[in-house]
Amino acid sequence: MSQYKHVLIAVDLTDESGQVIEKGKAIAERNGANISLIHALEPLGFAYGGDIPMDLTTIQEQLEQHAKAKLADLAAPLNIPQEQQHILVGVPDSEIHRMAKDQGVDLIVVGSHGRHGLSLLLGSTSTGVLHGAKCDVLAVRIQKDK
Ligand code: AMP
């Protein structure tokens, strides 16, 4: 069986992210694969467009710093070094696909809440990731009581 070479673990920075990272890391280790741990931050301008005449640069920078610190906190218990942690700015599924293509990723790992109904089985980001992916995608079922 062919081995994965580069596993991209995508997290939304909620407390449930630990479960996704843990699974992704275990698979990467079994395959001797590289890991990239990523979070995509939507630009504030996307939400507020040109409607509000204000400079959002400082707030955007603060959000990026906050996301970076949170990602580092989640990565620490699993010993994922800083150079493998990435904050990307953009729409999450597009950023995940872009990074996967640029970095030759062959497995993307996301979380899945397993809500009821087909359209809710995967969340909107995980559905978007699955649909455009050129490589394998693993949806880790989030356990509520963990
Ligand atoms: P959702 O589709 O929002 O239910 O999220 C499902 C999964 O998609 C999460 O567990 C993450 O693996 C991934 N995800 C959601 N939002 C982001 C984000 N902003 N950056 C990276 N991955 C994300």
JSON list of C-alpha atoms and ligand atoms in Angstrom, two decimals:
[
{"chain": "A", "resi": 1, "resn": "MET", "atom": "CA", "xyz": [0.00, 0.00, 0.00]},
{"chain": "A", "resi": 2, "resn": "SER", "atom": "CA", "xyz": [1.33, 3.42, -0.89]},
{"chain": "A", "resi": 3, "resn": "GLN", "atom": "CA", "xyz": [2.24, 5.70, 1.99]},
{"chain": "A", "resi": 4, "resn": "TYR", "atom": "CA", "xyz": [1.17, 9.29, 2.54]},
{"chain": "A", "resi": 5, "resn": "LYS", "atom": "CA", "xyz": [4.05, 11.74, 2.22]},
{"chain": "A", "resi": 6, "resn": "HIS", "atom": "CA", "xyz": [2.49, 15.01, 3.38]},
{"chain": "A", "resi": 7, "resn": "VAL", "atom": "CA", "xyz": [-0.50, 15.30, 5.69]},
{"chain": "A", "resi": 8, "resn": "LEU", "atom": "CA", "xyz": [-2.27, 18.66, 5.98]},
{"chain": "A", "resi": 9, "resn": "ILE", "atom": "CA", "xyz": [-4.27, 19.02, 9.21]},
{"chain": "A", "resi": 10, "resn": "ALA", "atom": "CA", "xyz": [-6.84, 21.84, 9.04]},
{"chain": "A", "resi": 11, "resn": "VAL", "atom": "CA", "xyz": [-8.25, 23.22, 12.29]},
{"chain": "A", "resi": 12, "resn": "ASP", "atom": "CA", "xyz": [-10.88, 25.82, 13.20]},
{"chain": "A", "resi": 13, "resn": "LEU", "atom": "CA", "xyz": [-9.12, 26.53, 16.55]},
{"chain": "A", "resi": 14, "resn": "THR", "atom": "CA", "xyz": [-12.04, 25.28, 18.67]},
{"chain": "A", "resi": 15, "resn": "ASP", "atom": "CA", "xyz": [-11.23, 22.97, 21.58]},
{"chain": "A", "resi": 16, "resn": "GLU", "atom": "CA", "xyz": [-12.23, 20.07, 19.35]},
{"chain": "A", "resi": 17, "resn": "SER", "atom": "CA", "xyz": [-9.20, 20.74, 17.16]},
{"chain": "A", "resi": 18, "resn": "GLY", "atom": "CA", "xyz": [-7.06, 18.59, 19.47]},
{"chain": "A", "resi": 19, "resn": "GLN", "atom": "CA", "xyz": [-8.93, 15.49, 18.30]},
{"chain": "A", "resi": 20, "resn": "VAL", "atom": "CA", "xyz": [-8.30, 16.33, 14.64]},
{"chain": "A", "resi": 21, "resn": "ILE", "atom": "CA", "xyz": [-4.61, 17.05, 15.25]},
{"chain": "A", "resi": 22, "resn": "GLU", "atom": "CA", "xyz": [-4.15, 13.87, 17.28]},
{"chain": "A", "resi": 23, "resn": "LYS", "atom": "CA", "xyz": [-5.59, 11.66, 14.49]},
{"chain": "A", "resi": 24, "resn": "GLY", "atom": "CA", "xyz": [-3.72, 13.47, 11.73]},
{"chain": "A", "resi": 25, "resn": "LYS", "atom": "CA", "xyz": [-0.44, 13.25, 13.58]},
{"chain": "A", "resi": 26, "resn": "ALA", "atom": "CA", "xyz": [-0.85, 9.54, 14.31]},
{"chain": "A", "resi": 27, "resn": "ILE", "atom": "CA", "xyz": [-1.45, 8.83, 10.60]},
{"chain": "A", "resi": 28, "resn": "ALA", "atom": "CA", "xyz": [1.49, 11.01, 9.57]},
{"chain": "A", "resi": 29, "resn": "GLU", "atom": "CA", "xyz": [3.76, 9.15, 11.98]},
{"chain": "A", "resi": 30, "resn": "ARG", "atom": "CA", "xyz": [2.65, 5.75, 10.75]},
{"chain": "A", "resi": 31, "resn": "ASN", "atom": "CA", "xyz": [3.42, 6.85, 7.19]},
{"chain": "A", "resi": 32, "resn": "GLY", "atom": "CA", "xyz": [6.63, 8.75, 7.95]},
{"chain": "A", "resi": 33, "resn": "ALA", "atom": "CA", "xyz": [4.91, 11.81, 6.41]},
{"chain": "A", "resi": 34, "resn": "ASN", "atom": "CA", "xyz": [5.48, 15.55, 6.81]},
{"chain": "A", "resi": 35, "resn": "ILE", "atom": "CA", "xyz": [2.80, 17.48, 8.68]},
{"chain": "A", "resi": 36, "resn": "SER", "atom": "CA", "xyz": [1.41, 20.95, 7.96]},
{"chain": "A", "resi": 37, "resn": "LEU", "atom": "CA", "xyz": [-1.00, 22.28, 10.57]},
{"chain": "A", "resi": 38, "resn": "ILE", "atom": "CA", "xyz": [-3.11, 25.12, 9.25]},
{"chain": "A", "resi": 39, "resn": "HIS", "atom": "CA", "xyz": [-5.83, 27.56, 10.17]},
{"chain": "A", "resi": 40, "resn": "ALA", "atom": "CA", "xyz": [-7.40, 29.93, 7.65]},
{"chain": "A", "resi": 41, "resn": "LEU", "atom": "CA", "xyz": [-8.51, 33.32, 8.84]},
{"chain": "A", "resi": 42, "resn": "GLU", "atom": "CA", "xyz": [-11.17, 35.07, 6.78]},
{"chain": "A", "resi": 43, "resn": "PRO", "atom": "CA", "xyz": [-10.14, 38.65, 5.95]},
{"chain": "A", "resi": 44, "resn": "LEU", "atom": "CA", "xyz": [-12.29, 41.20, 7.77]},
{"chain": "A", "resi": 45, "resn": "GLY", "atom": "CA", "xyz": [-12.74, 43.05, 4.50]},
{"chain": "A", "resi": 46, "resn": "PHE", "atom": "CA", "xyz": [-14.71, 40.06, 3.20]},
{"chain": "A", "resi": 47, "resn": "ALA", "atom": "CA", "xyz": [-17.31, 40.57, 5.91]},
{"chain": "A", "resi": 48, "resn": "TYR", "atom": "CA", "xyz": [-17.51, 44.34, 5.87]},
{"chain": "A", "resi": 49, "resn": "GLY", "atom": "CA", "xyz": [-16.43, 45.07, 2.29]},
{"chain": "A", "resi": 50, "resn": "GLY", "atom": "CA", "xyz": [-16.47, 48.73, 1.43]},
{"chain": "A", "resi": 51, "resn": "ASP", "atom": "CA", "xyz": [-19.60, 49.42, 3.47]},
{"chain": "A", "resi": 52, "resn": "ILE", "atom": "CA", "xyz": [-17.76, 50.81, 6.47]},
{"chain": "A", "resi": 53, "resn": "PRO", "atom": "CA", "xyz": [-15.08, 53.43, 5.74]},
{"chain": "A", "resi": 54, "resn": "MET", "atom": "CA", "xyz": [-12.50, 52.31, 8.30]},
{"chain": "A", "resi": 55, "resn": "ASP", "atom": "CA", "xyz": [-9.03, 50.80, 8.27]},
{"chain": "A", "resi": 56, "resn": "LEU", "atom": "CA", "xyz": [-9.25, 47.23, 9.50]},
{"chain": "A", "resi": 57, "resn": "THR", "atom": "CA", "xyz": [-5.52, 46.50, 9.17]},
{"chain": "A", "resi": 58, "resn": "THR", "atom": "CA", "xyz": [-4.72, 46.69, 12.88]},
{"chain": "A", "resi": 59, "resn": "ILE", "atom": "CA", "xyz": [-7.64, 44.52, 13.90]},
{"chain": "A", "resi": 60, "resn": "GLN", "atom": "CA", "xyz": [-6.73, 42.01, 11.18]},
{"chain": "A", "resi": 61, "resn": "GLU", "atom": "CA", "xyz": [-3.14, 41.87, 12.48]},
{"chain": "A", "resi": 62, "resn": "GLN", "atom": "CA", "xyz": [-4.39, 41.33, 16.04]},
{"chain": "A", "resi": 63, "resn": "LEU", "atom": "CA", "xyz": [-6.66, 38.52, 14.88]},
{"chain": "A", "resi": 64, "resn": "GLU", "atom": "CA", "xyz": [-3.71, 36.90, 13.09]},
{"chain": "A", "resi": 65, "resn": "GLN", "atom": "CA", "xyz": [-1.53, 37.14, 16.20]},
{"chain": "A", "resi": 66, "resn": "HIS", "atom": "CA", "xyz": [-4.30, 35.68, 18.32]},
{"chain": "A", "resi": 67, "resn": "ALA", "atom": "CA", "xyz": [-4.85, 32.82, 15.86]},
{"chain": "A", "resi": 68, "resn": "LYS", "atom": "CA", "xyz": [-1.11, 32.15, 15.73]},
{"chain": "A", "resi": 69, "resn": "ALA", "atom": "CA", "xyz": [-0.91, 31.90, 19.53]},
{"chain": "A", "resi": 70, "resn": "LYS", "atom": "CA", "xyz": [-3.95, 29.64, 19.71]},
{"chain": "A", "resi": 71, "resn": "LEU", "atom": "CA", "xyz": [-2.54, 27.36, 16.98]},
{"chain": "A", "resi": 72, "resn": "ALA", "atom": "CA", "xyz": [0.76, 27.15, 18.89]},
{"chain": "A", "resi": 73, "resn": "ASP", "atom": "CA", "xyz": [-1.15, 26.18, 22.07]},
{"chain": "A", "resi": 74, "resn": "LEU", "atom": "CA", "xyz": [-2.94, 23.39, 20.23]},
{"chain": "A", "resi": 75, "resn": "ALA", "atom": "CA", "xyz": [0.27, 22.17, 18.56]},
{"chain": "A", "resi": 76, "resn": "ALA", "atom": "CA", "xyz": [2.39, 22.14, 21.73]},
{"chain": "A", "resi": 77, "resn": "PRO", "atom": "CA", "xyz": [1.00, 18.98, 23.42]},
{"chain": "A", "resi": 78, "resn": "LEU", "atom": "CA", "xyz": [1.56, 17.07, 20.20]},
{"chain": "A", "resi": 79, "resn": "ASN", "atom": "CA", "xyz": [5.06, 18.47, 19.62]},
{"chain": "A", "resi": 80, "resn": "ILE", "atom": "CA", "xyz": [4.32, 19.95, 16.21]},
{"chain": "A", "resi": 81, "resn": "PRO", "atom": "CA", "xyz": [7.06, 22.53, 15.65]},
{"chain": "A", "resi": 82, "resn": "GLN", "atom": "CA", "xyz": [6.39, 26.16, 14.75]},
{"chain": "A", "resi": 83, "resn": "GLU", "atom": "CA", "xyz": [7.68, 25.84, 11.19]},
{"chain": "A", "resi": 84, "resn": "GLN", "atom": "CA", "xyz": [4.87, 23.35, 10.50]},
{"chain": "A", "resi": 85, "resn": "GLN", "atom": "CA", "xyz": [2.17, 25.73, 11.79]},
{"chain": "A", "resi": 86, "resn": "HIS", "atom": "CA", "xyz": [0.60, 28.11, 9.28]},
{"chain": "A", "resi": 87, "resn": "ILE", "atom": "CA", "xyz": [-2.01, 30.87, 9.50]},
{"chain": "A", "resi": 88, "resn": "LEU", "atom": "CA", "xyz": [-3.38, 31.60, 6.04]},
{"chain": "A", "resi": 89, "resn": "VAL", "atom": "CA", "xyz": [-5.66, 34.50, 5.21]},
{"chain": "A", "resi": 90, "resn": "GLY", "atom": "CA", "xyz": [-8.60, 33.70, 2.98]},
{"chain": "A", "resi": 91, "resn": "VAL", "atom": "CA", "xyz": [-11.63, 31.47, 2.59]},
{"chain": "A", "resi": 92, "resn": "PRO", "atom": "CA", "xyz": [-10.83, 28.22, 4.46]},
{"chain": "A", "resi": 93, "resn": "ASP", "atom": "CA", "xyz": [-11.62, 25.59, 1.80]},
{"chain": "A", "resi": 94, "resn": "SER", "atom": "CA", "xyz": [-9.89, 27.59, -0.96]},
{"chain": "A", "resi": 95, "resn": "GLU", "atom": "CA", "xyz": [-6.81, 28.17, 1.20]},
{"chain": "A", "resi": 96, "resn": "ILE", "atom": "CA", "xyz": [-6.68, 24.49, 2.13]},
{"chain": "A", "resi": 97, "resn": "HIS", "atom": "CA", "xyz": [-6.85, 23.48, -1.56]},
{"chain": "A", "resi": 98, "resn": "ARG", "atom": "CA", "xyz": [-4.24, 26.05, -2.55]},
{"chain": "A", "resi": 99, "resn": "MET", "atom": "CA", "xyz": [-1.80, 24.91, 0.12]},
{"chain": "A", "resi": 100, "resn": "ALA", "atom": "CA", "xyz": [-2.45, 21.24, -0.67]},
{"chain": "A", "resi": 101, "resn": "LYS", "atom": "CA", "xyz": [-1.62, 21.87, -4.34]},
{"chain": "A", "resi": 102, "resn": "ASP", "atom": "CA", "xyz": [1.44, 24.07, -3.68]},
{"chain": "A", "resi": 103, "resn": "GLN", "atom": "CA", "xyz": [2.93, 21.73, -1.09]},
{"chain": "A", "resi": 104, "resn": "GLY", "atom": "CA", "xyz": [2.17, 18.38, -2.73]},
{"chain": "A", "resi": 105, "resn": "VAL", "atom": "CA", "xyz": [-0.14, 17.31, 0.10]},
{"chain": "A", "resi": 106, "resn": "ASP", "atom": "CA", "xyz": [-1.60, 13.82, -0.40]},
{"chain": "A", "resi": 107, "resn": "LEU", "atom": "CA", "xyz": [-3.92, 13.68, 2.64]},
{"chain": "A", "resi": 108, "resn": "ILE", "atom": "CA", "xyz": [-6.08, 16.45, 4.12]},
{"chain": "A", "resi": 109, "resn": "VAL", "atom": "CA", "xyz": [-7.48, 15.86, 7.63]},
{"chain": "A", "resi": 110, "resn": "VAL", "atom": "CA", "xyz": [-10.54, 17.82, 8.81]},
{"chain": "A", "resi": 111, "resn": "GLY", "atom": "CA", "xyz": [-13.06, 17.44, 11.63]},
{"chain": "A", "resi": 112, "resn": "SER", "atom": "CA", "xyz": [-16.67, 16.34, 11.22]},
{"chain": "A", "resi": 113, "resn": "HIS", "atom": "CA", "xyz": [-19.44, 16.91, 13.71]},
{"chain": "A", "resi": 114, "resn": "GLY", "atom": "CA", "xyz": [-21.73, 14.23, 12.30]},
{"chain": "A", "resi": 115, "resn": "ARG", "atom": "CA", "xyz": [-24.86, 16.35, 12.69]},
{"chain": "A", "resi": 116, "resn": "HIS", "atom": "CA", "xyz": [-28.13, 14.92, 11.42]},
{"chain": "A", "resi": 117, "resn": "GLY", "atom": "CA", "xyz": [-29.13, 14.99, 7.75]},
{"chain": "A", "resi": 118, "resn": "LEU", "atom": "CA", "xyz": [-26.95, 14.54, 4.70]},
{"chain": "A", "resi": 119, "resn": "SER", "atom": "CA", "xyz": [-26.14, 18.21, 4.16]},
{"chain": "A", "resi": 120, "resn": "LEU", "atom": "CA", "xyz": [-25.20, 18.56, 7.82]},
{"chain": "A", "resi": 121, "resn": "LEU", "atom": "CA", "xyz": [-23.20, 15.36, 8.02]},
{"chain": "A", "resi": 122, "resn": "LEU", "atom": "CA", "xyz": [-20.10, 17.34, 7.21]},
{"chain": "A", "resi": 123, "resn": "GLY", "atom": "CA", "xyz": [-19.91, 21.03, 8.03]},
{"chain": "A", "resi": 124, "resn": "SER", "atom": "CA", "xyz": [-19.70, 23.62, 5.30]},
{"chain": "A", "resi": 125, "resn": "THR", "atom": "CA", "xyz": [-15.92, 23.84, 5.38]},
{"chain": "A", "resi": 126, "resn": "SER", "atom": "CA", "xyz": [-15.36, 20.10, 5.38]},
{"chain": "A", "resi": 127, "resn": "THR", "atom": "CA", "xyz": [-17.86, 19.71, 2.52]},
{"chain": "A", "resi": 128, "resn": "GLY", "atom": "CA", "xyz": [-16.05, 22.39, 0.53]},
{"chain": "A", "resi": 129, "resn": "VAL", "atom": "CA", "xyz": [-12.70, 20.72, 1.21]},
{"chain": "A", "resi": 130, "resn": "LEU", "atom": "CA", "xyz": [-13.99, 17.33, 0.11]},
{"chain": "A", "resi": 131, "resn": "HIS", "atom": "CA", "xyz": [-15.54, 18.60, -3.12]},
{"chain": "A", "resi": 132, "resn": "GLY", "atom": "CA", "xyz": [-12.55, 20.40, -4.56]},
{"chain": "A", "resi": 133, "resn": "ALA", "atom": "CA", "xyz": [-9.82, 18.13, -3.26]},
{"chain": "A", "resi": 134, "resn": "LYS", "atom": "CA", "xyz": [-7.32, 16.51, -5.64]},
{"chain": "A", "resi": 135, "resn": "CYS", "atom": "CA", "xyz": [-6.09, 14.17, -2.90]},
{"chain": "A", "resi": 136, "resn": "ASP", "atom": "CA", "xyz": [-7.54, 11.99, -0.15]},
{"chain": "A", "resi": 137, "resn": "VAL", "atom": "CA", "xyz": [-9.55, 13.68, 2.62]},
{"chain": "A", "resi": 138, "resn": "LEU", "atom": "CA", "xyz": [-10.11, 12.20, 6.06]},
{"chain": "A", "resi": 139, "resn": "ALA", "atom": "CA", "xyz": [-13.03, 13.52, 8.13]},
{"chain": "A", "resi": 140, "resn": "VAL", "atom": "CA", "xyz": [-12.35, 12.84, 11.80]},
{"chain": "A", "resi": 141, "resn": "ARG", "atom": "CA", "xyz": [-15.59, 12.33, 13.71]},
{"chain": "A", "resi": 142, "resn": "ILE", "atom": "CA", "xyz": [-15.56, 14.73, 16.66]},
{"chain": "A", "resi": 143, "resn": "GLN", "atom": "CA", "xyz": [-16.36, 13.02, 19.96]},
{"chain": "A", "resi": 144, "resn": "LYS", "atom": "CA", "xyz": [-18.42, 15.30, 22.20]},
{"chain": "A", "resi": 145, "resn": "ASP", "atom": "CA", "xyz": [-17.34, 13.80, 25.51]},
{"chain": "A", "resi": 146, "resn": "LYS", "atom": "CA", "xyz": [-13.59, 14.07, 24.90]},
{"chain": "B", "resi": 1, "resn": "AMP", "atom": "P1", "xyz": [-17.14, 23.05, 9.84]},
{"chain": "B", "resi": 1, "resn": "AMP", "atom": "O1", "xyz": [-17.25, 22.75, 8.38]},
{"chain": "B", "resi": 1, "resn": "AMP", "atom": "O2", "xyz": [-17.12, 24.50, 10.18]},
{"chain": "B", "resi": 1, "resn": "AMP", "atom": "O3", "xyz": [-18.06, 22.23, 10.71]},
{"chain": "B", "resi": 1, "resn": "AMP", "atom": "O4", "xyz": [-15.65, 22.58, 10.24]},
{"chain": "B", "resi": 1, "resn": "AMP", "atom": "C1", "xyz": [-15.29, 21.25, 10.02]},
{"chain": "B", "resi": 1, "resn": "AMP", "atom": "C2", "xyz": [-13.79, 21.17, 9.95]},
{"chain": "B", "resi": 1, "resn": "AMP", "atom": "O5", "xyz": [-13.30, 21.99, 8.88]},
{"chain": "B", "resi": 1, "resn": "AMP", "atom": "C3", "xyz": [-13.04, 21.62, 11.20]},
{"chain": "B", "resi": 1, "resn": "AMP", "atom": "O6", "xyz": [-12.98, 20.62, 12.20]},
{"chain": "B", "resi": 1, "resn": "AMP", "atom": "C4", "xyz": [-11.68, 21.88, 10.59]},
{"chain": "B", "resi": 1, "resn": "AMP", "atom": "O7", "xyz": [-10.99, 20.66, 10.35]},
{"chain": "B", "resi": 1, "resn": "AMP", "atom": "C5", "xyz": [-12.03, 22.51, 9.24]},
{"chain": "B", "resi": 1, "resn": "AMP", "atom": "N1", "xyz": [-12.11, 23.98, 9.33]},
{"chain": "B", "resi": 1, "resn": "AMP", "atom": "C6", "xyz": [-13.21, 24.73, 9.61]},
{"chain": "B", "resi": 1, "resn": "AMP", "atom": "N2", "xyz": [-12.89, 26.04, 9.61]},
{"chain": "B", "resi": 1, "resn": "AMP", "atom": "C7", "xyz": [-11.56, 26.12, 9.34]},
{"chain": "B", "resi": 1, "resn": "AMP", "atom": "C8", "xyz": [-10.63, 27.19, 9.22]},
{"chain": "B", "resi": 1, "resn": "AMP", "atom": "N3", "xyz": [-11.00, 28.46, 9.37]},
{"chain": "B", "resi": 1, "resn": "AMP", "atom": "N4", "xyz": [-9.34, 26.89, 8.93]},
{"chain": "B", "resi": 1, "resn": "AMP", "atom": "C9", "xyz": [-8.95, 25.62, 8.75]},
{"chain": "B", "resi": 1, "resn": "AMP", "atom": "N5", "xyz": [-9.78, 24.56, 8.86]},
{"chain": "B", "resi": 1, "resn": "AMP", "atom": "C10", "xyz": [-11.06, 24.81, 9.15]}
]
